[in-house]
XYZ file of C-alpha atoms in Angstrom:
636
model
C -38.045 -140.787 55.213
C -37.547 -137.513 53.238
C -33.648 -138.046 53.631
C -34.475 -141.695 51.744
C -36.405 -140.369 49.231
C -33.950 -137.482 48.358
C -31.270 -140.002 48.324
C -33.151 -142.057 45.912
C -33.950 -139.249 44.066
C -30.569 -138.039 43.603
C -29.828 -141.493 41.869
C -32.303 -141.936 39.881
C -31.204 -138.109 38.319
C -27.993 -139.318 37.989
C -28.301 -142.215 36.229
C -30.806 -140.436 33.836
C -27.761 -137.713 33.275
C -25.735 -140.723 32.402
C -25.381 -141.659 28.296
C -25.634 -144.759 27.035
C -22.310 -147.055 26.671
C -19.927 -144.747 24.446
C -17.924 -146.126 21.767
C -15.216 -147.134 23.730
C -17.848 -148.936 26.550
C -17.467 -146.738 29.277
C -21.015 -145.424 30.910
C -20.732 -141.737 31.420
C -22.148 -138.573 29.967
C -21.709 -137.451 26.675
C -18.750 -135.141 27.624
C -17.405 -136.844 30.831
C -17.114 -140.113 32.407
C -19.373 -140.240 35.637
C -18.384 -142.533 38.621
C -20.768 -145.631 38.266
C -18.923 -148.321 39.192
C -18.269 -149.688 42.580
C -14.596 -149.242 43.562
C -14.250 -151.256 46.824
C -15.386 -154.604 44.257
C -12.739 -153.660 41.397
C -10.954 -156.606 40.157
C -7.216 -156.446 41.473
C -4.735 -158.749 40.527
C -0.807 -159.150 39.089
C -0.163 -160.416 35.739
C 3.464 -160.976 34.299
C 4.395 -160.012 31.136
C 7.541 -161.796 29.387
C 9.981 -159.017 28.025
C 11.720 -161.877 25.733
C 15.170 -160.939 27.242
C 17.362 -161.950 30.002
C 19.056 -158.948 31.448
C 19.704 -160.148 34.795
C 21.570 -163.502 33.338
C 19.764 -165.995 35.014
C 18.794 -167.594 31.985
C 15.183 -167.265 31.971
C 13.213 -164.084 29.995
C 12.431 -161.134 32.710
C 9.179 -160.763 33.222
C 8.057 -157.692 34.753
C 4.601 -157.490 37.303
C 1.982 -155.289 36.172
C -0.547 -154.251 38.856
C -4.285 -154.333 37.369
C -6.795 -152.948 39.229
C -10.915 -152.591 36.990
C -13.980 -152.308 37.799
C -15.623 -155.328 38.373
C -19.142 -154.985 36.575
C -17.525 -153.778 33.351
C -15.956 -157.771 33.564
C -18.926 -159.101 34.051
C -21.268 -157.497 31.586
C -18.483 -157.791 29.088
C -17.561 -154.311 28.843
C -13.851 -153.502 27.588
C -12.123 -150.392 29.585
C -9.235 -148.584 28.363
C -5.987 -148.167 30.494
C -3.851 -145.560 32.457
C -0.675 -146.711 32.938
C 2.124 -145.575 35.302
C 5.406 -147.700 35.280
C 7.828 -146.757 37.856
C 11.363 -147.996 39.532
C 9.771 -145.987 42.299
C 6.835 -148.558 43.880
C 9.151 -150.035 46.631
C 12.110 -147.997 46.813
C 11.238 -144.642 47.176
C 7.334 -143.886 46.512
C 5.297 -142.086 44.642
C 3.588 -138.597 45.292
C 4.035 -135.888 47.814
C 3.301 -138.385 50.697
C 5.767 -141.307 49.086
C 2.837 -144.101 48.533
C 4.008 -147.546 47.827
C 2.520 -150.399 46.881
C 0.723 -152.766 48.982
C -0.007 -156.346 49.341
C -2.315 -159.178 50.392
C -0.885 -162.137 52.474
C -2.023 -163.602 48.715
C 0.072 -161.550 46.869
C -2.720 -159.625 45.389
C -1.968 -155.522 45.451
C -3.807 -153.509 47.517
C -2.683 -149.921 47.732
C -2.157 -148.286 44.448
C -0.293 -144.985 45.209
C -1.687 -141.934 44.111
C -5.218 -141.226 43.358
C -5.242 -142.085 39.737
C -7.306 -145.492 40.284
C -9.654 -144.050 43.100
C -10.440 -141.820 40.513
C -10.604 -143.227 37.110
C -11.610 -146.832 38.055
C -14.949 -145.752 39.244
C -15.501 -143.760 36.375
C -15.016 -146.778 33.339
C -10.862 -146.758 33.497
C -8.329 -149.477 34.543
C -5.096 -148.571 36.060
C -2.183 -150.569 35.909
C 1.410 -150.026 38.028
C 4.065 -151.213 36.368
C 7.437 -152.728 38.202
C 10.131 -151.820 35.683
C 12.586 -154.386 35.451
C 14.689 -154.762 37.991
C 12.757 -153.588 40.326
C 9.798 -154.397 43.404
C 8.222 -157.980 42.007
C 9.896 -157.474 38.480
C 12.729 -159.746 37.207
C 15.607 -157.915 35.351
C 17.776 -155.420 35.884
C 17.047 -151.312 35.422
C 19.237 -149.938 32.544
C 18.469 -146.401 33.602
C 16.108 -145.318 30.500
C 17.610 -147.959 27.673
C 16.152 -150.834 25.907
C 14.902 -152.672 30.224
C 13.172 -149.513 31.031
C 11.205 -148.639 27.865
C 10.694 -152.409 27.230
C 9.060 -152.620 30.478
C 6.727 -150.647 29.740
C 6.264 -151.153 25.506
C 5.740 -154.730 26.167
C 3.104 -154.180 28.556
C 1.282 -152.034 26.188
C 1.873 -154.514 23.619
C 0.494 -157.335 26.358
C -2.747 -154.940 26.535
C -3.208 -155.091 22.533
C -2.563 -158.509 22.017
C 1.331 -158.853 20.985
C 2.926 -160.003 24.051
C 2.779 -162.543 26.476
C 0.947 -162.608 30.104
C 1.197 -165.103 32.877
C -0.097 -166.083 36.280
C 3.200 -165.874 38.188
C 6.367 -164.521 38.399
C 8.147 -168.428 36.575
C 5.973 -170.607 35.431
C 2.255 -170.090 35.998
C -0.486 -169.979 33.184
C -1.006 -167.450 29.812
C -3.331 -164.744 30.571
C -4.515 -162.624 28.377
C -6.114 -158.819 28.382
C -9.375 -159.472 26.844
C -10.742 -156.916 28.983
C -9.241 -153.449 27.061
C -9.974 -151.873 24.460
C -6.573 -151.576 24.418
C -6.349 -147.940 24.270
C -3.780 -146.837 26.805
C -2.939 -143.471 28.437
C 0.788 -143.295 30.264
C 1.114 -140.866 33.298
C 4.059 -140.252 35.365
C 6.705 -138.011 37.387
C 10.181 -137.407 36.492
C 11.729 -140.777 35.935
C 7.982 -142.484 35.563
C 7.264 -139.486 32.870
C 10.511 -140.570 31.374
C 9.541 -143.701 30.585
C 6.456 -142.526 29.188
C 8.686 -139.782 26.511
C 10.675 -142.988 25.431
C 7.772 -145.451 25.186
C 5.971 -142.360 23.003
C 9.281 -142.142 20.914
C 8.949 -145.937 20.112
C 5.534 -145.440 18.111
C 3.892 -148.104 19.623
C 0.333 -148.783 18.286
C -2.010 -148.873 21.580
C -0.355 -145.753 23.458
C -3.120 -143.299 22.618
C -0.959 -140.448 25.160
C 1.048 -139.653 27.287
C 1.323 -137.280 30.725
C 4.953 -136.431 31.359
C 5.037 -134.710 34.520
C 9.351 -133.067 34.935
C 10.076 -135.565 32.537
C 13.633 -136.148 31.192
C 13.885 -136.323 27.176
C 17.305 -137.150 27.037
C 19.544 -138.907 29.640
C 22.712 -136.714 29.029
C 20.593 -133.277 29.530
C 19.723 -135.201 33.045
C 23.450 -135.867 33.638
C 25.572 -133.911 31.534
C 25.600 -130.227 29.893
C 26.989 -129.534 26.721
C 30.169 -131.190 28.290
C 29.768 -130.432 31.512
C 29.510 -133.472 34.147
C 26.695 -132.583 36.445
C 25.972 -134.334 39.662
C 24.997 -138.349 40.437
C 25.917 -141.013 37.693
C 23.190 -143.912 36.168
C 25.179 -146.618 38.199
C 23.914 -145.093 41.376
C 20.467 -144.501 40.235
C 20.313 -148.455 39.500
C 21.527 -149.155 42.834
C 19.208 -147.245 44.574
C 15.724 -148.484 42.886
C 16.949 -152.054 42.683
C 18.066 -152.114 46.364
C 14.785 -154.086 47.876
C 14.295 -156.279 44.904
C 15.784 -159.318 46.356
C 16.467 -162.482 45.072
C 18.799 -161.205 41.867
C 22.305 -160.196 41.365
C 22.285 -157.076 39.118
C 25.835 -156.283 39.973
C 26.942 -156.944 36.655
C 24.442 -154.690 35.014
C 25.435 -151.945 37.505
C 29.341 -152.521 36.309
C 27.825 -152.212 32.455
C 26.640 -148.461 33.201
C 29.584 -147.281 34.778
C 31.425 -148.234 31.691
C 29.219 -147.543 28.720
C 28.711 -144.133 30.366
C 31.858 -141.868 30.141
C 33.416 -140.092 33.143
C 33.497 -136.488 31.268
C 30.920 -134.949 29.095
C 31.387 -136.604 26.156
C 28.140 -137.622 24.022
C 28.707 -141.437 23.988
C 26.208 -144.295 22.727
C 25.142 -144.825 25.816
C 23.521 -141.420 26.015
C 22.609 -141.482 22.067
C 20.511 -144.672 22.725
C 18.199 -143.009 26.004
C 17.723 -139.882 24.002
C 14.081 -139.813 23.335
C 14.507 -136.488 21.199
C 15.538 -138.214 18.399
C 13.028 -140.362 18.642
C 10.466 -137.617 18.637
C 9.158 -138.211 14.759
C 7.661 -141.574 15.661
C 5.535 -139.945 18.333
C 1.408 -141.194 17.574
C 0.266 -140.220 21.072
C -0.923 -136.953 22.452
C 1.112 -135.366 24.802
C 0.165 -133.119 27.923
C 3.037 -132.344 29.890
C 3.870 -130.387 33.081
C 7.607 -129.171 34.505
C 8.580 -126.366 36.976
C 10.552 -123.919 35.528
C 12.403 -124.161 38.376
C 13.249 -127.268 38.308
C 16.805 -127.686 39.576
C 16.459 -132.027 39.312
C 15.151 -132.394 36.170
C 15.879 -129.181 34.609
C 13.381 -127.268 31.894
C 15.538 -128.020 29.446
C 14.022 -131.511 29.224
C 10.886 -130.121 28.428
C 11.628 -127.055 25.864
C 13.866 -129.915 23.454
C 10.766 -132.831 23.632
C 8.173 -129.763 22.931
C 9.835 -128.272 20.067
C 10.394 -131.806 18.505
C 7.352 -133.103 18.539
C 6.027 -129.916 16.786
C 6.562 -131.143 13.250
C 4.889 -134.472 14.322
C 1.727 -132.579 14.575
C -0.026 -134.430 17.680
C -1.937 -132.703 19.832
C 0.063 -131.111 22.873
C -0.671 -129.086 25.953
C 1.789 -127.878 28.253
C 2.016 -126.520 32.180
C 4.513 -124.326 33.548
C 4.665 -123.675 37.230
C 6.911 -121.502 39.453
C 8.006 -124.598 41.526
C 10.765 -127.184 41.451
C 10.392 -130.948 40.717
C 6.578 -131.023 42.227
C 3.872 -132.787 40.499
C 0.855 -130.378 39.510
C -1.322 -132.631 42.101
C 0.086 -130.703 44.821
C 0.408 -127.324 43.176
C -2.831 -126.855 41.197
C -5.106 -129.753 42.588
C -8.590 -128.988 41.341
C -7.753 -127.453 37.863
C -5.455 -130.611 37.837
C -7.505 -133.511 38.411
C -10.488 -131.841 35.910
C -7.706 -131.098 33.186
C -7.100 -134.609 33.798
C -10.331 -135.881 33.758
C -11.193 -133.776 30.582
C -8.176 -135.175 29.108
C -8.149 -138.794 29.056
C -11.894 -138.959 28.522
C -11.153 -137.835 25.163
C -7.967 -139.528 24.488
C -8.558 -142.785 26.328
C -12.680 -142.779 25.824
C -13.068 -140.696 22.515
C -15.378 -138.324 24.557
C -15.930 -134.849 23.079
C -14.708 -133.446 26.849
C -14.010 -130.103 25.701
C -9.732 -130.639 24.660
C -9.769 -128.597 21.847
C -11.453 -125.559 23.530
C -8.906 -125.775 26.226
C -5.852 -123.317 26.652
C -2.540 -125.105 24.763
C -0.202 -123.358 27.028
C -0.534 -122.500 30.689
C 2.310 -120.369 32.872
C 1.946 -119.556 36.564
C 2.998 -116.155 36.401
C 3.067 -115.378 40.167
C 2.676 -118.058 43.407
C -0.893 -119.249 42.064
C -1.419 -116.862 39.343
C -1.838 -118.175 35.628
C -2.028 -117.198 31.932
C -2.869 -118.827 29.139
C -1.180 -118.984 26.082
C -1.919 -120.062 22.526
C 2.002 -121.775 22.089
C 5.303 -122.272 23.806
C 7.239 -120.184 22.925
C 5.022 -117.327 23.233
C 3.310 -116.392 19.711
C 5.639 -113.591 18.129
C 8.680 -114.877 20.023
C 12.338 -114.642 17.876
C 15.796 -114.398 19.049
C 17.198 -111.483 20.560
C 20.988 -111.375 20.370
C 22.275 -108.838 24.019
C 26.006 -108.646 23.986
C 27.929 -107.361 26.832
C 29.598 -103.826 26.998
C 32.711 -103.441 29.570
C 31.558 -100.494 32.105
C 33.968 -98.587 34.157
C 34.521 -100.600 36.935
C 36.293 -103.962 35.253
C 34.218 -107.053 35.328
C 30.650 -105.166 35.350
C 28.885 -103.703 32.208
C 25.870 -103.689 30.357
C 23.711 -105.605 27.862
C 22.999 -103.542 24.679
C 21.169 -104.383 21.145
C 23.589 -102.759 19.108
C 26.592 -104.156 16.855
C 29.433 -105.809 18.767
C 31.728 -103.687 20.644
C 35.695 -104.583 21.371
C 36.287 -104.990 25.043
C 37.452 -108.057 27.437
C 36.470 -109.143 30.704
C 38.760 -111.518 33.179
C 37.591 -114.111 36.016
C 39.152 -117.240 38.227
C 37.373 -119.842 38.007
C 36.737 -120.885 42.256
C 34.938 -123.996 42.437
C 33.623 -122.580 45.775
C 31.198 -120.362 44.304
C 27.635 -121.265 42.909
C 25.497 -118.728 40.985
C 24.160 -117.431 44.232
C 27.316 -116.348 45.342
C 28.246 -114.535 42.282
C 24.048 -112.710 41.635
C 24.402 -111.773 45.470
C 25.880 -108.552 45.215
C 25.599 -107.108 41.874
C 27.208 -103.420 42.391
C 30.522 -104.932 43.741
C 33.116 -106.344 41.564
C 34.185 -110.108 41.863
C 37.353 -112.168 40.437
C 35.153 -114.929 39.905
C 32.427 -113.695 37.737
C 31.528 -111.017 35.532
C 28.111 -109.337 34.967
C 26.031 -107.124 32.622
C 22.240 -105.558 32.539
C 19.922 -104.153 30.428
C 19.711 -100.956 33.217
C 15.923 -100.500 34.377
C 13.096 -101.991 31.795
C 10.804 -99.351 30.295
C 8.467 -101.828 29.544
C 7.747 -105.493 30.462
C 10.255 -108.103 28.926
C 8.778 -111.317 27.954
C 11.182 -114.271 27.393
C 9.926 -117.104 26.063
C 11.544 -120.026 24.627
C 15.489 -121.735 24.878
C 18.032 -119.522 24.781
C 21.562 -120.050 24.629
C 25.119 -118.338 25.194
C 28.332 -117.822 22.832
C 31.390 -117.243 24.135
C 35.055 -116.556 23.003
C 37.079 -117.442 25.799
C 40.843 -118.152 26.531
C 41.690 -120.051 29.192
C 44.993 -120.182 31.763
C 44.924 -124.064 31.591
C 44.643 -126.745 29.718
C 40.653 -127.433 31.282
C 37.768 -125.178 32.052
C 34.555 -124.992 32.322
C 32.071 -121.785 32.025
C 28.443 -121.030 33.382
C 26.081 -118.552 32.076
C 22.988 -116.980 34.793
C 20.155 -114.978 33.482
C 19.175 -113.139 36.129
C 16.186 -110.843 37.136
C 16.940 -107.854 39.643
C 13.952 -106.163 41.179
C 11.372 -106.937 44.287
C 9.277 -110.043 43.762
C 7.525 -113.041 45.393
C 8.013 -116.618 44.104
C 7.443 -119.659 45.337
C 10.598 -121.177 47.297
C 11.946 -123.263 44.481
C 14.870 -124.456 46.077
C 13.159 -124.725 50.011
C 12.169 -128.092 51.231
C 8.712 -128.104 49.538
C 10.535 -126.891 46.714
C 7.652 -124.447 46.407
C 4.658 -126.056 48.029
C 3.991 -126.774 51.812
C 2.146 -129.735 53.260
C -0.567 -129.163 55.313
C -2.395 -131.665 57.925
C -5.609 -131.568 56.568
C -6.704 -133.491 53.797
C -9.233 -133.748 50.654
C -10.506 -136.728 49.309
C -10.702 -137.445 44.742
C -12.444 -140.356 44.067
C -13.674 -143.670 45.931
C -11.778 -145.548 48.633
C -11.264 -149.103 49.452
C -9.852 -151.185 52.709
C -6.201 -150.481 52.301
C -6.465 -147.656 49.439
C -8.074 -144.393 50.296
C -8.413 -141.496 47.989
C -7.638 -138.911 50.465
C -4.342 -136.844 50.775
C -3.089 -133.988 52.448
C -3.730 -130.347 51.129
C -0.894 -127.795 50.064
C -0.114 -124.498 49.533
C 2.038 -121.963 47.884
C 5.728 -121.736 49.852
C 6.626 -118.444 49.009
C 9.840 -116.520 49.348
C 10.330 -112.303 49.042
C 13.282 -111.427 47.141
C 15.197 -108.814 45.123
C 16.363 -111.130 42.506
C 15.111 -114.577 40.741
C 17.576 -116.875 38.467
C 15.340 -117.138 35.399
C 17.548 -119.718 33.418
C 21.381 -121.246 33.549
C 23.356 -123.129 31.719
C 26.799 -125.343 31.999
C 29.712 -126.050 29.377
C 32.910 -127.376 29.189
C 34.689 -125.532 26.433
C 37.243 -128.562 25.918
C 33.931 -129.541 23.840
C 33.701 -126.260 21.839
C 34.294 -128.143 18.389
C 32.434 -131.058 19.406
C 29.945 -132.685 22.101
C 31.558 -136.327 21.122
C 35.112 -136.145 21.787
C 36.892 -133.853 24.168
C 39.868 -131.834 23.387
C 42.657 -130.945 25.446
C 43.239 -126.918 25.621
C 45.806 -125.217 25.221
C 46.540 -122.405 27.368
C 46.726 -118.739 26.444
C 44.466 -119.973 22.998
C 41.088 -118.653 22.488
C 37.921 -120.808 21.814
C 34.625 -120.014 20.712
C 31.713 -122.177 21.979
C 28.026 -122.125 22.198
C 25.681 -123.705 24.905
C 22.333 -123.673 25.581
C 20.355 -122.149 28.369
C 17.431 -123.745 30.207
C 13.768 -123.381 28.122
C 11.782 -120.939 30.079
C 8.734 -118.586 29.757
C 8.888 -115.147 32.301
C 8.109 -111.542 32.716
C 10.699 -109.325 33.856
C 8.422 -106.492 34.930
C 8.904 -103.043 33.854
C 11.369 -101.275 36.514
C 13.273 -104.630 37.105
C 16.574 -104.994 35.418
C 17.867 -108.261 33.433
C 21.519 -109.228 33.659
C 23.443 -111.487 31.986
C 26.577 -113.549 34.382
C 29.461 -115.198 33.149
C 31.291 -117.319 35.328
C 33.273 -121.036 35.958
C 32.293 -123.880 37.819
C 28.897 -123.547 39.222
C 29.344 -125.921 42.116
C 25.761 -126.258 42.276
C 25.066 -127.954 39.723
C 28.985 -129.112 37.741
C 32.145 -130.419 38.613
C 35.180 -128.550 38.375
C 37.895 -128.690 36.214
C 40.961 -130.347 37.262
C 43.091 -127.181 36.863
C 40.412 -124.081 37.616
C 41.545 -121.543 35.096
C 41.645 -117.866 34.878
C 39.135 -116.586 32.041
C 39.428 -114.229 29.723
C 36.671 -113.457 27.303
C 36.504 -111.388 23.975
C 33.722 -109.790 24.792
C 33.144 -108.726 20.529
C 32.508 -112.420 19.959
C 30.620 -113.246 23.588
C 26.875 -112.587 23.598
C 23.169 -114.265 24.465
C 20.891 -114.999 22.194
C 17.806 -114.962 24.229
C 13.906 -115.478 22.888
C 11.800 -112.651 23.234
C 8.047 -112.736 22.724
C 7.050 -108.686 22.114
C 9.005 -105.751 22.196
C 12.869 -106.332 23.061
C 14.754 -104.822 26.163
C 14.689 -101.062 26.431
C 16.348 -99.855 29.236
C 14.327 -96.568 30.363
C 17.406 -95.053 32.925
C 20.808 -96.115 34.446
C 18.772 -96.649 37.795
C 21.575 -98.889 40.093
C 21.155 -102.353 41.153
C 20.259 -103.001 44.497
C 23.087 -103.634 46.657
C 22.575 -106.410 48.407
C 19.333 -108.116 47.448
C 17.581 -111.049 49.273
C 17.608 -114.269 47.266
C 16.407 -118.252 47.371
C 19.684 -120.101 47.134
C 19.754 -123.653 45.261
C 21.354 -126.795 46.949
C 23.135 -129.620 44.905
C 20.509 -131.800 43.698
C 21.511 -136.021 44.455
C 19.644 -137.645 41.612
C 16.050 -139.075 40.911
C 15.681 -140.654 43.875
C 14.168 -137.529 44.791
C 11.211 -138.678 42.725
C-alpha cells in the first residue's frame, strides 16, 4: 500500500511540475519537455511524398517514404508537434548507429523499429520523428545522386510536405493525398556523416520550416570528401550509389550510376558535378541553427568538412555550437552519452519548442582535450587565434631541419616520391634520414602551443616528371594518450552491457550498449594533413601537364583542427609524395625538389607562437596509431 501511494504520489508531483501547453503545444516544463506521452500507443505510419521528378525513368514522379512515428494523444486532443528529422541512404543497406539499426516492418507495412534512440526519446516528450528513405533507396522510388538535386530533394520536399507545399500520399503509386496537419511544422534535421550531409545541403537551400540542423562528421562539400586540392582520394560517387541502392529492388538505376561516373572526373579537377554538391557556397542562405559534432580525427570524413561549413556560416549570423572529439567518424552518442542526449534535449526544446532551455548560457565550443577530458571555448578558432607563418631551415644532415619564425632562409631539400609509404612510415623515425620525405621541428616547446583553426601549406617545388603529387603532416612528438583513432572502434569500445534513454515499444527498445574510451600510448600524434596535386598549382579546374626540371609554387590546405602541443613536446612539419593512405599516385612518381625560401606553413595559433626552449632530440623510434585506407561512407 505505501509502494501505491508513493507511486501515486510521484505522479501527481510530476504532473504539477509540468507547465501548461507551450506555444508550440508541447506539455513540458517551462525549460524542458517532460515525457508525458505514452510511447508504446504513438501513431506510426508511412506517408509518400511526390519529389515532382523522375530520376529513375520510369515515367512516374519518385516519391520517397517518410517514416512518421507521434504521440498519439497529441492527435487526438488536437495538439500540433514539431519534427526531428533524419533522412538517410543508410535504413536498409547499412544501418544506423554503433549497433547498425535498421528499419523494421509490420506484415502491414507499417514501421516498427526506428533506429537510434531519437524517437524513444523525443516522442514521449511532445516530438515526432520521421526517417526518411532518400531516393533511391529502402521503400523510396528514384535513384541516389550522391548529395545533388535526389538527395537534398528528398529531404527539402519532405520538409516542404510538413509545411504545407508538397504533396503526401497513402502508398508508394497511387493511393490517397495526405496531409501533415499534425506539425507545427517546425522541423529539426539530425544525422551522421552522409545523413548530416544531407542536413548541410538542405540548410544551404533556405528552406522555410527547417528551424536546425545537427550535423554529426558531416561532409560540406563532395570534392573535400573525394578529392584534395587535386588530389584523387579513395572510393568514387558511382560506388557509393551502388552500395545504398543495392536492396531497393524493383528499379533499374544503372543508368544513373553510368551518369556519376561521367559527370565526375577521373583526376582532381573541380568539375560541375562537384560545384553543384558543394553546400559551402550555399552557406549564405542558411536560416537554421546549427550544432555540429566531428572527430578531429576523422580519417572518413575528414575535419576539413567541418572548419569550411563553420567559418561560412559565420557571416550568416545563426546561432552555432560545435563538438570536437579525439575520435574518428563516431557519433557523440557513443563517445559522450549523457552530456549528449541533455545537450540534445536542451537543444531542440528551444529550437524545435521555443523553450527557454538554457542555449544561450551554454558553452559555443567544446574540445576533448584528452580521452574524456573537455574544455570549453567561447569560438572556433580559439579567441586570439591568427596565422603563424613556420618555414623550414635545412639542418646538417640533408632532408631534416627545423621550423623557425624568422624571414625566409635559402636552402633546398630533395625526396622520391614511393607510393609505398603513408605518413606513418615517414613520422616513424624522426632522427633518421629518408629519400622519401623530409622533416622539420620547432625543437622542444617552452610553453604550450595552441593551434586552432585551418591551416595550410605553400610549396615551391620542381618535379622529375611530368606528374606529382605532394603531402604535408603536422606532427606532434612527445609521450601522450589518445584515443585509438584509427583502431576498430576508431576510438571507442563496445561494451555488453547496456543503458536505456527514453521509452520502449514491442519491436523498438530504447536500450543500447555502453562504451568507453579506446585508448592508445604513444610518442607521437598526426595533428592535421593535407593532399595536392601540383599539376593544379594555377588552378583547381583544369589540370596542367608539368614539365620536368620547372619549378611550381602551390598552396593547399591542411585539415581544420583545435590541439595543444604540450610544453616539452616538439611540433614538426613533413613534406612528402603520395600518401598512400589516403591519395593515389601519380602515374610517373617523381623525385622532389623544394625551394625551401618559398616553402613554408601557415598554421593558426591561438596565444603565444612556438618557442623552442632547447635543441632536446626527437625520440628515436616512437610508438604510434597507424591509419588504414578508408573505403567510403558505407562506413556510416
Amino acid at each position: 500500500m505505501r509502494s501505491w501511494v508513493a507511486t501515486v504520489i510521484a505522479a501527481v508531483v510530476a504532473l504539477a511540475g509540468a507547465a501548461t501547453p507551450t506555444a508550440a503545444g508541447a506539455v513540458g516544463r517551462a525549460d524542458r519537455s517532460e515525457p508525458v506521452y505514452d510511447f508504446a500507443s504513438a501513431i506510426r505510419e508511412t506517408v509518400w511524398v511526390d519529389l515532382g521528378r523522375d530520376g529513375d525513368g520510369d515515367g512516374r514522379p519518385d516519391r520517397v517514404a517518410a517514416d512518421v512515428v507521434r504521440p498519439a494523444e497529441a492527435a487526438a486532443r488536437g495538439v500540433r508537434v514539431p519534427v526531428i528529422m533524419n533522412a538517410s541512404p543508410y535504413f536498409s543497406c547499412c544501418g544506423r548507429g554503433n549497433e547498425k539499426e535498421l528499419k523494421t516492418y509490420d506484415a502491414a507495412g507499417r514501421p516498427v523499429l526506428f533506429p537510434q534512440f531519437y524517437d524513444n526519446f523525443f516522442v514521449p516528450r511532445g516530438y515526432a520523428v520521421v526517417l526518411v528513405d532518400v531516393a533511391g533507396t529502402n521503400r523510396s522510388r528514384g535513384c541516389v545522386d550522391i548529395g545533388g538535386p535526389s538527395d537534398i530533394g528528398s529531404a527539402k520536399t519532405v520538409v516542404d510536405w510538413l509545411n504545407g507545399r508538397a504533396t503526401g500520399y497513402s502508398a508508394a503509386t497511387g493511393g490517397a493525398p495526405v496531409t501533415a496537419g499534425w506539425t507545427t511544422g517546425a522541423v529539426g534535421m539530425i544525422g551522421k556523416s552522409y545523413d548530416g550531409t544531407i542536413a548541410n545541403g538542405v540548410a544551404a537551400t533556405g528552406v522555410e520550416g527547417l528551424r536546425t540542423i545537427v550535423p554529426i562528421a558531416a561532409i560540406s562539400s563532395w570534392y573535400d570528401y573525394y578529392r584534395s586540392d587535386g588530389a584523387v582520394g579513395n572510393g568514387s560517387p558511382a560506388g557509393l550509389a551502388r552500395t545504398v541502392s543495392a536492396r531497393n529492388r524493383g528499379q533499374d538505376c544503372s543508368a544513373a550510376q553510368r551518369r556519376l561516373s561521367q559527370v565526375f572526373p577521373a583526376n582532381g579537377d573541380h568539375a560541375p558535378a562537384w560545384a553543384e554538391r558543394d553546400y559551402v557556397a550555399g552557406a549564405r542562405n542558411v536560416k537554421a541553427s546549427v550544432f555540429a559534432v566531428h572527430g578531429l580525427n576523422d580519417l572518413n570524413v575528414k575535419p576539413v568538412n567541418f572548419g569550411q561549413w563553420w567559418s561560412a556560416l559565420s557571416p550568416t549570423g545563426v546561432d552555432r555550437r560545435l563538438w570536437l572529439s579525439q575520435t574518428g567518424h563516431v557519433d557523440p552518442f557513443d563517445f559522450r552519452r549523457a552530456e549528449w542526449v541533455d545537450a540534445l534535449h536542451q537543444w531542440f526544446d528551444h529550437y524545435l519548442l521555443g523553450l527557454d532551455s538554457g542555449v544561450g548560457r551554454a558553452p559555443r565550443v567544446s574540445v576533448e582535450r584528452q580521452p574524456d577530458v573537455w574544455v570549453d571555448q567561447t569560438a572556433w578558432p580559439a579567441a586570439g587565434s591568427r596565422d603563424v607563418v613556420l618555414r623550414p631551415v635545412t639542418g646538417p644532415t640533408a632532408g631534416l631541419g627545423t621550423l623557425s619564425q624568422g624571414p625566409a632562409v635559402a636552402g633546398s631539400a630533395v625526396f622520391t616520391d614511393d607510393p609505398r609509404q603513408d605518413e606513418s612510415d615517414w613520422a616513424a623515425q624522426p632522427t633518421r634520414p629518408s629519400s622519401a620525405r623530409v622533416l622539420y621541428t620547432t625543437g622542444a616547446l617552452a610553453q604550450d602551443l595552441h593551434l586552432s583553426g585551418t591551416g595550410s601549406v605553400t610549396v615551391t617545388a620542381t618535379p622529375s616528371t611530368a606528374t606529382a603529387r605532394v603531402s604535408a603532416v603536422l606532427v606532434d612528438y612527445g609521450p601522450a594518450t589518445i584515443r585509438d583513432y584509427a583502431g576498430p572502434g576508431e576510438g571507442i569500445t563496445t561494451g555488453t552491457a547496456q543503458d536505456c534513454w527514453g521509452a520502449s515499444a514491442a519491436g523498438d527498445d530504447a536500450c543500447y550498449r555502453t562504451t568507453s574510451a579506446d585508448t592508445a600510448a604513444v610518442g607521437l600524434h598526426v595533428l592535421s594533413r593535407g593532399w595536392a596535386d601540383l599539376a593544379n598549382h594555377a588552378s583547381l579546374s583544369r589540370e596542367d601537364r608539368l614539365v620536368p626540371g620547372r619549378p611550381y609554387t602551390m598552396t593547399f590546405r591542411l585539415a581544420s583542427t583545435d590541439a595543444i602541443v604540450p610544453r616539452g613536446h616538439q611540433l614538426a612539419l613533413i613534406i612528402g609524395g603520395t600518401d598512400s593512405a589516403f591519395i593515389a599516385a601519380p602515374a610517373q612518381p617523381p623525385r622532389i625538389a623544394l625551394d625551401l625560401a618559398r616553402t613554408f606553413a601557415t598554421l593558426p595559433v591561438a596565444g603565444p607562437g612556438p618557442v623552442s626552449s632547447s635543441a632536446e632530440p626527437l625520440p628515436a623510434d616512437p610508438a604510434l596509431v597507424r591509419p588504414r585506407a578508408v573505403a567510403g561512407l558505407e562506413r556510416g
